[in-house]
Amino acid sequence: MNDSLTTEARSILSELWLGSATKPAAHLYPHQWSWDSAFIAIGNRHIDWDRAALEMVTLFEAQWANGMVPHIVFSDSGETYFPNAQFWDVMAVCQYPPPKPSSGICQPPVHATAALRVYEARPDAEGLRFLRDLYPKLLAWHDYLYRHRCVDSALAEIWHPWESGMDNSPAWDGLLAGLEFTSSEVPTYRRVDTEMIDGDDRPSDAEYDRYAYLVGALRSVGYEPRSPEHLPFRVRDVLFNSALARSEVDLAEIAALIGIDESSHIARAIGLATAIDQHLWNPASNFFHSQDANTERLIPSRISGGLMALLMPLPSEQRGQLLQTMQSAFAVPVGDNGLLALTAPEDEPGFDAVRYWRGPAWIQMNWLLASGLDINGEHEMANRVRSGIVNIVTEAGFHEYFNPRTMRGHGTDRFGWTAALLIDVLSTREAS
Ligand code: 2M8
């Protein structure tokens, strides 16, 4: 293993440790985030198994009565973040107040995948106990998504760009621009992100107005809308649904390990994969696109979330077409035999090489891509992506995201999932 890189990654993860969970970054993200925690646990399992397990347990302690796993669990670090717990106000507006102060929305369901990986690092009685405790909670989380988010469709929908995890993606521009609201419908707020890092790396104020408006709309219905009329933003996102399909496959494996019939999970995974193929594949662009659930139209933007359909095995012709799009539009060579996928192709409307989610390469997206390439038997390409991850972190440090053309890091530094997934890539490479 590359010792100095691993030592640095370890020290970042320990700096970010909050006592029972890990914050994504000092100052900019001072609480626990849902999908960050899953990726951080995947890295921590190699160096501190107890912390990896506790990370997941802590996240699920914040699970709502309806099964939702909130996207932020607020810590009492005293650090400033917008939107804070008061802004979400979940304790006051939810029908069943959540067990801990949290946000009122969720993030991509990568948790069963993380739980299985954590177990694999400790496949003994302790590992099985961890899975046995977590299984009913993972099941409730997935049940929530089918019950509340699969509205008139086999595909789950997201109700806020933050639920995609790809917050400021050009894919959401058209829908956000089409929102109709008055300034009095935007709750009062003050951004703090741009006081901490370069505003050129972050979303614009106009975008933040829309994010705040959408939170206000969800808050006004206690975060449990009864009908689509309460939802100005409804998207059936490729990454979100592909992550859910993969998590179902992993939940099936977890079920089998603890002696529970896994067939319902397999059936759900196949159902989702079929729906992704039927509804989100566009043969004209040879790509998977997210769908506006209000109009049932595919969103024209090509973003790296579309590559995550690889998290389920694809028929060979479609796989070939998707990989061709990936290589021609997304892939950038990175150091010796490495490559990384951008979050959007350079000729995509709205592309920006440094603004977050509008072009730069992210480590966790490329880690997911490498997993998907392996699942589809494309091991050589998967290894190139993993080399890209190691090469860019070696060159540029542990940033939040990177411009692979300049080999420079952007956003905040000493970032949690960058450190964790670097450890995972180096450790799994060594083991194989
Ligand atoms: C970013 O999102 C948060 C809001 O959730 C923000 O910008 O304040 C995104 O990159 C998201 O995917 C990530 O989970 C979060 C924490 O790293 O930061």
mmCIF file of C-alpha atoms in Angstrom, residues 82-83 87 160 162 181 185-189 205-219:
data_model
loop_
_atom_site.group_PDB
_atom_site.id
_atom_site.type_symbol
_atom_site.label_atom_id
_atom_site.label_comp_id
_atom_site.label_asym_id
_atom_site.label_seq_id
_atom_site.Cartn_x
_atom_site.Cartn_y
_atom_site.Cartn_z
ATOM 1 C CA PHE A 82 -27.111 26.445 6.184
ATOM 2 C CA PRO A 83 -29.738 24.960 6.175
ATOM 3 C CA PHE A 87 -34.559 25.816 9.150
ATOM 4 C CA HIS A 160 -35.214 18.103 -4.148
ATOM 5 C CA TRP A 162 -30.101 17.664 -2.832
ATOM 6 C CA PHE A 181 -42.816 31.270 -6.986
ATOM 7 C CA GLU A 185 -42.395 32.082 -0.794
ATOM 8 C CA VAL A 186 -38.626 31.828 -0.298
ATOM 9 C CA PRO A 187 -37.971 31.330 3.418
ATOM 10 C CA THR A 188 -35.486 33.810 4.862
ATOM 11 C CA TYR A 189 -31.973 32.360 4.986
ATOM 12 C CA ASP A 205 -27.595 32.631 -5.123
ATOM 13 C CA ALA A 206 -30.463 32.144 -7.603
ATOM 14 C CA GLU A 207 -30.024 28.363 -7.222
ATOM 15 C CA TYR A 208 -29.981 28.665 -3.431
ATOM 16 C CA ASP A 209 -33.268 30.613 -3.560
ATOM 17 C CA ARG A 210 -34.775 27.652 -5.388
ATOM 18 C CA TYR A 211 -33.307 25.125 -2.959
ATOM 19 C CA ALA A 212 -34.754 27.136 -0.050
ATOM 20 C CA TYR A 213 -38.134 27.490 -1.774
ATOM 21 C CA LEU A 214 -38.313 23.704 -2.312
ATOM 22 C CA VAL A 215 -37.459 23.028 1.340
ATOM 23 C CA GLY A 216 -40.200 25.512 2.318
ATOM 24 C CA ALA A 217 -42.701 23.663 0.091
ATOM 25 C CA LEU A 218 -41.831 20.283 1.662
ATOM 26 C CA ARG A 219 -41.771 21.721 5.174
#
